Short mmCIF file of C-alpha atoms in Angstrom, two decimals:
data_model
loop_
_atom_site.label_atom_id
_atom_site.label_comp_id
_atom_site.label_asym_id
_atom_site.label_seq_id
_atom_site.Cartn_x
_atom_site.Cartn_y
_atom_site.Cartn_z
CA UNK A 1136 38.72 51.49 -19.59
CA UNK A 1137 38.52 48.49 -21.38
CA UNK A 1138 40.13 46.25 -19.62
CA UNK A 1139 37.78 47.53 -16.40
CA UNK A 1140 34.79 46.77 -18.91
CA UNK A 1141 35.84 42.99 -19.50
CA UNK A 1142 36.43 42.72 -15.85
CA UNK A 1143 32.98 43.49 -14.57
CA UNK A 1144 31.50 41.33 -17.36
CA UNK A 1145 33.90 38.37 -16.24
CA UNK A 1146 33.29 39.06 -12.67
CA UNK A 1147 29.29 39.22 -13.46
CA UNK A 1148 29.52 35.53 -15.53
CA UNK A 1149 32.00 34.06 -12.35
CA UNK A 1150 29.06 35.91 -9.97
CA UNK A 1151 26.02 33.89 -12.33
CA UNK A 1152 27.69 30.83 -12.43
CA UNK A 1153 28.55 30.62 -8.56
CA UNK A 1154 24.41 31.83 -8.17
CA UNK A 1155 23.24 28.90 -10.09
CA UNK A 1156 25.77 26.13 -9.00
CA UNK A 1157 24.76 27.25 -5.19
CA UNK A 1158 21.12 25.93 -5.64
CA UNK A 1159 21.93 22.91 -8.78
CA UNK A 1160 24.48 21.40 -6.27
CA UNK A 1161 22.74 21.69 -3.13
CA UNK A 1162 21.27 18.86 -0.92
CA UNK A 1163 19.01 18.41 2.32
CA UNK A 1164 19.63 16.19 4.74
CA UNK A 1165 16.86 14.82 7.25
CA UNK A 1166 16.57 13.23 9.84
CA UNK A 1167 12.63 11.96 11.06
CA UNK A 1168 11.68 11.68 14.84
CA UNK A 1169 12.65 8.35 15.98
CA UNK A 1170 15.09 7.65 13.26
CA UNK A 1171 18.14 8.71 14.62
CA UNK A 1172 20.53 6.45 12.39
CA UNK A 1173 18.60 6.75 9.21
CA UNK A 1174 19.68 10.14 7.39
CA UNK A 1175 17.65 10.93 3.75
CA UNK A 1176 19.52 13.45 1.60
CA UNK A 1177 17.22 15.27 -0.49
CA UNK A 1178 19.37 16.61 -3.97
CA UNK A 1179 17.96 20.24 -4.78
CA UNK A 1180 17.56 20.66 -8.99
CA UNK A 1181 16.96 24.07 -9.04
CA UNK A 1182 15.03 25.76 -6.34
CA UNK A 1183 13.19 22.24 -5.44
CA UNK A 1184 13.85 18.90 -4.27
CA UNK A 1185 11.54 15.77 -3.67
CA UNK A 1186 11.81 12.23 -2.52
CA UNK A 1187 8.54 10.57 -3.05
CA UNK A 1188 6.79 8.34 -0.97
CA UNK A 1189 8.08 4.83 -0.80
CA UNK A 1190 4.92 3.33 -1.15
CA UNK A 1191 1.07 3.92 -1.87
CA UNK A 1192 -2.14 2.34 -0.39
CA UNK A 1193 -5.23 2.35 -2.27
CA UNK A 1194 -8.50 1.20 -0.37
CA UNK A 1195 -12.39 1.69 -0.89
CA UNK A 1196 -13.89 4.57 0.70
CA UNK A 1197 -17.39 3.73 -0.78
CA UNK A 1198 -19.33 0.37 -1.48
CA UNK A 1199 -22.78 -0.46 -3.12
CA UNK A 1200 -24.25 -3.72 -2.39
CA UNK A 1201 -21.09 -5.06 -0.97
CA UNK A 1202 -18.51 -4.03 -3.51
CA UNK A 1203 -16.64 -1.28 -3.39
CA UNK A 1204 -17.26 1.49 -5.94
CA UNK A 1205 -14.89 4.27 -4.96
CA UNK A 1206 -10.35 4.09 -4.05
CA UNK A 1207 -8.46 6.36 -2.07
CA UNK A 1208 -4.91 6.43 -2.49
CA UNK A 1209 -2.49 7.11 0.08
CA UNK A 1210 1.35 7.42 0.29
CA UNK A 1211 3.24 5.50 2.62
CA UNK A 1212 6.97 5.41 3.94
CA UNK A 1213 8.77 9.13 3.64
CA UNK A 1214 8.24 11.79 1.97
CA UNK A 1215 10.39 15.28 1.71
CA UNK A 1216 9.73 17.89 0.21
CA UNK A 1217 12.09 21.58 -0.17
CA UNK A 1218 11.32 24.44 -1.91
CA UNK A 1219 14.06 27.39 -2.13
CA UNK A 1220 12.79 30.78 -0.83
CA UNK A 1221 15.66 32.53 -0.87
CA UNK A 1222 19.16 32.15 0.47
CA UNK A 1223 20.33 35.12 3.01
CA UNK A 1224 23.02 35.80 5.64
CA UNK A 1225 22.00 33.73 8.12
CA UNK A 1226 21.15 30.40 5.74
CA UNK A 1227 18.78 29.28 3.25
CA UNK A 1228 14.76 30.00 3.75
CA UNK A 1229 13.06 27.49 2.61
CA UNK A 1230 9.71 25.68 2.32
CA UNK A 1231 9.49 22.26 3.83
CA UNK A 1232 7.42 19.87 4.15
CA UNK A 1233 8.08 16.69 5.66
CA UNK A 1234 5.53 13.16 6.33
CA UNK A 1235 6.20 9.78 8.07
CA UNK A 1236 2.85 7.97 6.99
CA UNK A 1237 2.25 4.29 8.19
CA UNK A 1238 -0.49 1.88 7.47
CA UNK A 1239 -0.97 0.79 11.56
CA UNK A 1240 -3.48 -1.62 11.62
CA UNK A 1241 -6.57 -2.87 9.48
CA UNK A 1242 -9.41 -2.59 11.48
CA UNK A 1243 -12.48 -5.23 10.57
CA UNK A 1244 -16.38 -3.43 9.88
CA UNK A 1245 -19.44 -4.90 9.69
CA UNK A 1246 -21.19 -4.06 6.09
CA UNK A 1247 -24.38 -5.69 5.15
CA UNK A 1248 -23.76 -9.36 5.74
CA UNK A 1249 -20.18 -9.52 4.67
CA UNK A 1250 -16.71 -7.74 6.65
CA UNK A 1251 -14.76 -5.45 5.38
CA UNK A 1252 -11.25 -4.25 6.65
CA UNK A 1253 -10.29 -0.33 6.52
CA UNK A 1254 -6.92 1.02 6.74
CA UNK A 1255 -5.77 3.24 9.96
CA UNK A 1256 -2.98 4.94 8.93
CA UNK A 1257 -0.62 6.87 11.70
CA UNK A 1258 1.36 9.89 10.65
CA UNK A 1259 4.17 12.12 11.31
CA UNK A 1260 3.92 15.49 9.92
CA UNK A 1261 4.77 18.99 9.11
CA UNK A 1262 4.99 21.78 6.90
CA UNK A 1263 6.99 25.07 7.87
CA UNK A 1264 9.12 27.71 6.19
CA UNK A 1265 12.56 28.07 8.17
CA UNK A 1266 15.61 29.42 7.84
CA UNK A 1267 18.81 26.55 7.72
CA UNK A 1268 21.87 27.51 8.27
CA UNK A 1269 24.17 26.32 5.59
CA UNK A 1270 26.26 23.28 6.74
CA UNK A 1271 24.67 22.58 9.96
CA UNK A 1272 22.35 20.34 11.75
CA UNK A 1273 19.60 22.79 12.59
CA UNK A 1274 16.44 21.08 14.73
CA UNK A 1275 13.27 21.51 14.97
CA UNK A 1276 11.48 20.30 17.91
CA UNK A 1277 7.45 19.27 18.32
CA UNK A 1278 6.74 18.61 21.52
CA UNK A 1279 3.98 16.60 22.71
CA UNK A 1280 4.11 14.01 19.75
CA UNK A 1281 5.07 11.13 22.27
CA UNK A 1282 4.32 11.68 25.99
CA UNK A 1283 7.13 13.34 27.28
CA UNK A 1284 9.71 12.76 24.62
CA UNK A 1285 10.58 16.03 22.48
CA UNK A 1286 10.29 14.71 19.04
CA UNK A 1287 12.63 16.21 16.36
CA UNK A 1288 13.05 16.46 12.90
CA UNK A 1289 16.62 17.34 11.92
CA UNK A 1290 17.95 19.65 8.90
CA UNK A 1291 21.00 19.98 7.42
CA UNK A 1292 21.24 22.57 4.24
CA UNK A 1293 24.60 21.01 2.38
CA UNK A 1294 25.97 22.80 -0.23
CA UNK A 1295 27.73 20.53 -2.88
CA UNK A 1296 31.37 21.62 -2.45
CA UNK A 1297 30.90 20.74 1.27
CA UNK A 1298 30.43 17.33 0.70
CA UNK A 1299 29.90 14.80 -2.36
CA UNK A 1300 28.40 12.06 -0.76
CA UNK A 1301 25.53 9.89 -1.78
CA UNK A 1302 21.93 9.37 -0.83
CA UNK A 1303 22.11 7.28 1.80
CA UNK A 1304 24.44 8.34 5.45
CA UNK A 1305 24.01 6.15 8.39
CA UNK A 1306 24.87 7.79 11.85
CA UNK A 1307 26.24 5.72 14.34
CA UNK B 392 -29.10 -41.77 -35.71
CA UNK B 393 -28.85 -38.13 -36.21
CA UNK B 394 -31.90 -37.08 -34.03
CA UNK B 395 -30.55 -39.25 -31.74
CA UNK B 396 -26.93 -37.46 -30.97
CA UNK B 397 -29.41 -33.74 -30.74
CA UNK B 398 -31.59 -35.37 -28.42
CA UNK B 399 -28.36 -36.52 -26.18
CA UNK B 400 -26.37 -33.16 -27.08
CA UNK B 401 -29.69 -30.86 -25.63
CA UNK B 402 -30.25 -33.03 -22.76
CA UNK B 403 -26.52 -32.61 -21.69
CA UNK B 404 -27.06 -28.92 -21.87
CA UNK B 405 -30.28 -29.05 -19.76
CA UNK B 406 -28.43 -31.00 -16.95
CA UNK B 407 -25.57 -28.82 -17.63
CA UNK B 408 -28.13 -25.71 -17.32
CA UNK B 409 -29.99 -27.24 -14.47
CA UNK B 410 -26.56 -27.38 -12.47
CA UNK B 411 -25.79 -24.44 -12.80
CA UNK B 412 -29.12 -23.08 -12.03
CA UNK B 413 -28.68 -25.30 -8.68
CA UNK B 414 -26.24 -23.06 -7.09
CA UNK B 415 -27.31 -20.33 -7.13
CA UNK B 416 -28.54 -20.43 -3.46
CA UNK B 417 -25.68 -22.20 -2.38
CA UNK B 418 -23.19 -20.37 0.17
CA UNK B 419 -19.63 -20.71 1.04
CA UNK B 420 -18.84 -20.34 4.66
CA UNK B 421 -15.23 -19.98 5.55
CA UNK B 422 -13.89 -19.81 9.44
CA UNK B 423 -10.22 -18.42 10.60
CA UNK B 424 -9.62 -20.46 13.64
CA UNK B 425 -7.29 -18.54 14.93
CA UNK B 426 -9.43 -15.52 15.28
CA UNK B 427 -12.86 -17.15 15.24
CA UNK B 428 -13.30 -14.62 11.44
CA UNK B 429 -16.11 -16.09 9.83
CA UNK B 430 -17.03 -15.31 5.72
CA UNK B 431 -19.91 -16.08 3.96
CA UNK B 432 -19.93 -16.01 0.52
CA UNK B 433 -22.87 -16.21 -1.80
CA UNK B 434 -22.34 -18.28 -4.84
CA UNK B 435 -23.54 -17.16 -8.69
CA UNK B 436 -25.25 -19.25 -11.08
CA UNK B 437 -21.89 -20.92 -12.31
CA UNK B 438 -21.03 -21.88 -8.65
CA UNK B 439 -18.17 -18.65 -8.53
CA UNK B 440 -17.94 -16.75 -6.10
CA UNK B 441 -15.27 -13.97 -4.90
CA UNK B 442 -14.33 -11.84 -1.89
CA UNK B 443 -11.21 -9.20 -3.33
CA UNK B 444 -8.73 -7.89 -1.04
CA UNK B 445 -9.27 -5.15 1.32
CA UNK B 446 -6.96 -3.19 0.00
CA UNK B 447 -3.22 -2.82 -1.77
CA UNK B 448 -0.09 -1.99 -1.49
CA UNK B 449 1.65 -0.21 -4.60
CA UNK B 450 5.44 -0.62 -4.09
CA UNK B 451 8.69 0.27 -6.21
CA UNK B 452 10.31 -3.06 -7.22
CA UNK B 453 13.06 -1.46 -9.56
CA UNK B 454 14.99 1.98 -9.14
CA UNK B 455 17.21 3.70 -11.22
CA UNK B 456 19.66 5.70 -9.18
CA UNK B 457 22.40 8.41 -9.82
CA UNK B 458 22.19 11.65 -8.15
CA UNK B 459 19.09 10.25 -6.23
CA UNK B 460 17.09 7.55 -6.44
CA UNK B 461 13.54 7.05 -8.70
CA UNK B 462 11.58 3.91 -8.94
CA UNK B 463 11.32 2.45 -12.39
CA UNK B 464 8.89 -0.59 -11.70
CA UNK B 465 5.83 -0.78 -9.46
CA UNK B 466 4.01 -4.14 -7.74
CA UNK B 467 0.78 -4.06 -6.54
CA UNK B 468 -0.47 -6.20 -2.96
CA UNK B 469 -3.28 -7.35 -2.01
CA UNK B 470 -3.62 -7.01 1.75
CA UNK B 471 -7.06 -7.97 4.23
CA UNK B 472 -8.80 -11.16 2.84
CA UNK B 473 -8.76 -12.74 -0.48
CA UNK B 474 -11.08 -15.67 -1.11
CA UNK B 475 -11.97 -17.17 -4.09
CA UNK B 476 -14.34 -20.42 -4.74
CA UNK B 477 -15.51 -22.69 -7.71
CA UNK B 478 -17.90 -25.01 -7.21
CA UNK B 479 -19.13 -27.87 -9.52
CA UNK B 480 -21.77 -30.17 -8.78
CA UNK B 481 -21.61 -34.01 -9.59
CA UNK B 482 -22.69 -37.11 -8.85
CA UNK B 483 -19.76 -37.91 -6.08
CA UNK B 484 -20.52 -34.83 -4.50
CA UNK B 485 -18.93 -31.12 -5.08
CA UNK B 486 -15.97 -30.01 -6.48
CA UNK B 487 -14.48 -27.28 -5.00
CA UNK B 488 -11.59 -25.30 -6.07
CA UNK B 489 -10.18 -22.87 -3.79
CA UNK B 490 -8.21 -20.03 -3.18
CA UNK B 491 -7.21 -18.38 0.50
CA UNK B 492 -5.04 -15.54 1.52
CA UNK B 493 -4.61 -13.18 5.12
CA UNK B 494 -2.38 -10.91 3.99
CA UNK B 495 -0.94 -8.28 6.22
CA UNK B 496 1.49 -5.48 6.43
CA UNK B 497 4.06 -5.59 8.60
CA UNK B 498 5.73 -2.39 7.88
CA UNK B 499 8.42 -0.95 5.85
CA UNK B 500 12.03 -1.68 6.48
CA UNK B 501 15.34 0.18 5.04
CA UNK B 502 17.41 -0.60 1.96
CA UNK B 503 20.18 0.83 -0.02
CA UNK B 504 19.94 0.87 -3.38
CA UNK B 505 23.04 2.46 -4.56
CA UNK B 506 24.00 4.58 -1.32
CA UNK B 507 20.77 5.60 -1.31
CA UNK B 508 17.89 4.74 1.55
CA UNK B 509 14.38 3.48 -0.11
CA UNK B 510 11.69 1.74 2.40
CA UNK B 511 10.25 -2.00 0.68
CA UNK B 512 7.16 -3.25 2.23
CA UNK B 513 7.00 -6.12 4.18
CA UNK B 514 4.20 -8.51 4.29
CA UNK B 515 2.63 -11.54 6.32
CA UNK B 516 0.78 -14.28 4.49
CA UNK B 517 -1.36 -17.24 5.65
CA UNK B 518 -2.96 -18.74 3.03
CA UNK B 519 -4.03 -22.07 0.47
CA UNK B 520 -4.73 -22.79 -2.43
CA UNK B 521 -6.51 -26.43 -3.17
CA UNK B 522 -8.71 -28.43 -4.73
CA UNK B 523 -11.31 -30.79 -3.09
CA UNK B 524 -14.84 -32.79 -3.09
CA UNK B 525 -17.21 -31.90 -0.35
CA UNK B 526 -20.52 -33.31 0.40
CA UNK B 527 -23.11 -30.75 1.07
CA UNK B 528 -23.07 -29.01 4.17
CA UNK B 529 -19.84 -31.02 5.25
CA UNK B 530 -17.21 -28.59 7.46
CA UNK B 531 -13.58 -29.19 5.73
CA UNK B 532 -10.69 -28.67 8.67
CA UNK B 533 -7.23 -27.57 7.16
CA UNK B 534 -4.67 -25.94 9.42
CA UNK B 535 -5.91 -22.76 9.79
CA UNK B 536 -9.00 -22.54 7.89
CA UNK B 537 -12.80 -24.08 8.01
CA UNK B 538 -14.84 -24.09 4.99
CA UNK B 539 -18.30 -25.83 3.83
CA UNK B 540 -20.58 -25.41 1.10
CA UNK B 541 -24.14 -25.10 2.11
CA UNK B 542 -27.66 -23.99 0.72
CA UNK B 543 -29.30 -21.57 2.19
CA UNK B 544 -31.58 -22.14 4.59
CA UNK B 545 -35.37 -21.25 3.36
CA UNK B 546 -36.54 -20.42 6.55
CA UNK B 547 -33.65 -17.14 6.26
CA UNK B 548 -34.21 -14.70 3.32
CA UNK B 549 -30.26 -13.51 2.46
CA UNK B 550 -27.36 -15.28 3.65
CA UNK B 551 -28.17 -15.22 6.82
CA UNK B 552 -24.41 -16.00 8.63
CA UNK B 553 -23.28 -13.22 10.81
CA UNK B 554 -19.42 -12.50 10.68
CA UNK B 555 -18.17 -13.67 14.18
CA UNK B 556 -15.46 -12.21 16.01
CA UNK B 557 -15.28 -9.12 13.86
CA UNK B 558 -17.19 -6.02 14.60
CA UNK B 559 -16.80 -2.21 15.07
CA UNK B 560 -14.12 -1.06 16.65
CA UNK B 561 -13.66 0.02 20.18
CA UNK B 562 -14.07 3.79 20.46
#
């Protein structure tokens, strides 16, 4: 009876341990729309995982008398974001949310006597909860973006043991 | 002897004073010839006079990197139009001291920093810096720029200089 005793307890630590080291360990992989050889891996501490932007902009939004009096910030470059639901059969349901932002142009306006230049900034976004399979490129498509071309961002849930790679995977 | 050196010390200071006075409806005009851009710039009482850039560009410069990567150090910018002018009245004419920049974003390209991917800005840049004596209302050429120093016209309250080939954008 005893024995039994120490083996649920062990078996209850091994089944605690394996619970935590499935989210520490785990990683996201993505891959944005038109980026096919560029993959970002995304390490999950926890239940959450972030890679910031690369870059941010800040530009007036408001001037008096010609000077401006008021900043807007803005990230650019890539930014991923993953927050842990809950894992189940089929995978891992999780929060995501995902932006391409780019600083297009600067487009020249007339203001009092002087010109001043604004940003236009393009983007590529979304935020969704899905369901990854563990392991596997899973895709999800948004039509519409470009003409004709489907574009895709690309998700691969990777637990640790799978793989111990770095950051940074270039597909060929 | 001593009255002498206060009389020559305050009349310094009034020329000095009445300089400085001078500019203050004095403009500088500055032309992009490749895009016909013009900017007129209205100068203070010292002869200063500033135009800051559009906007900027905050960007990692150092990472630290393990597990993932996380930017240690950040740069900031300037992108759009810098110009800054100092101008200083004297017999032989004006001296001018200035400072040009176009700056421009040309987008963010891929790096590895430790098998991990991180985007760096990458930026265009047209610009001068120099020093130089202009007569009033002479037009300087340099390679890519215009500039002149002028006073504003009496007839035209404000500065009076519309931009040129710049205007709202095309809907």
């Amino acid at each position: 009876m005893k024995n039994m005793n120490i083996k649920y307890f062990v078996t209850f630590i091994a089944a605690i341990l394996t619970s935590l080291s499935a989210y520490g360990g785990d990683e996201l992989c993505v891959i944005f729309p038109d980026t096919t050889n560029l993959v970002f891996t995304v390490p999950i501490d926890g239940k959450t995982g972030e890679r910031p932007y690369d870059a941010f902009l800040e530009y007036p939004t408001e001037y008096e008398d010609g000077r401006p009096t008021k900043f807007e910030r803005t990230g650019l470059g890539y930014y991923i974001h993953i927050e842990v639901i809950e894992e189940t059969d089929a995978g891992v349901l999780c929060k995501l949310k995902m932006d391409h932002h780019n600083l297009s142009d600067m487009i020249p306006y007339p203001l009092e006597s002087s010109v001043v230049f604004q940003p236009a900034l393009s983007s590529v976004a979304t935020e969704t909860e899905l369901t990854l399979p563990i392991g596997k490129w899973f895709s999800l498509d948004c039509t519409g973006l470009k003409g004709s071309q489907p574009l895709s961002f690309q998700f691969k849930y990777q637990r640790n043991e799978e793989s111990q790679q770095g950051g940074g995977e270039v597909r060929s | 002897m001593n009255m002498k050196h206060i009389i020559y010390a305050l009349l310094i200071g009034l020329y000095g004073v009445s300089n400085a006075q001078s500019m203050t409806n004095y403009f500088f005009d500055i032309e992009l010839l490749d895009s016909g851009e013009t900017y007129s710039l209205r100068l203070d009482s010292t002869g200063h006079a500033k135009r800051e850039y559009d906007a900027f560009v905050k960007y990692a410069t150092e990472y630290e990197a393990n597990d993932s990567v996380r930017a240690t150090k950040w740069e900031d910018r300037g992108i759009g139009i810098f110009i800054e002018v100092a101008a200083t009245p004297d017999d032989q004419g004006i001296a001018l001291s200035l400072s040009f920049e176009k700056a421009e974003f040309l987008g963010l390209t891929t790096h590895d920093v430790q098998g991990h991917k991180v985007m760096q800005p990458t930026f265009g840049s047209q610009n001068t810096t120099t020093e130089i004596r202009v007569w009033l209302g002479q037009w300087v050429d340099f390679s890519v720029i215009k500039f002149r120093i002028r006073k504003e016209d009496p007839q035209q309250a404000g500065p009076g200089y519309p931009p040129q080939g710049v205007g709202s954008p095309d809907p």
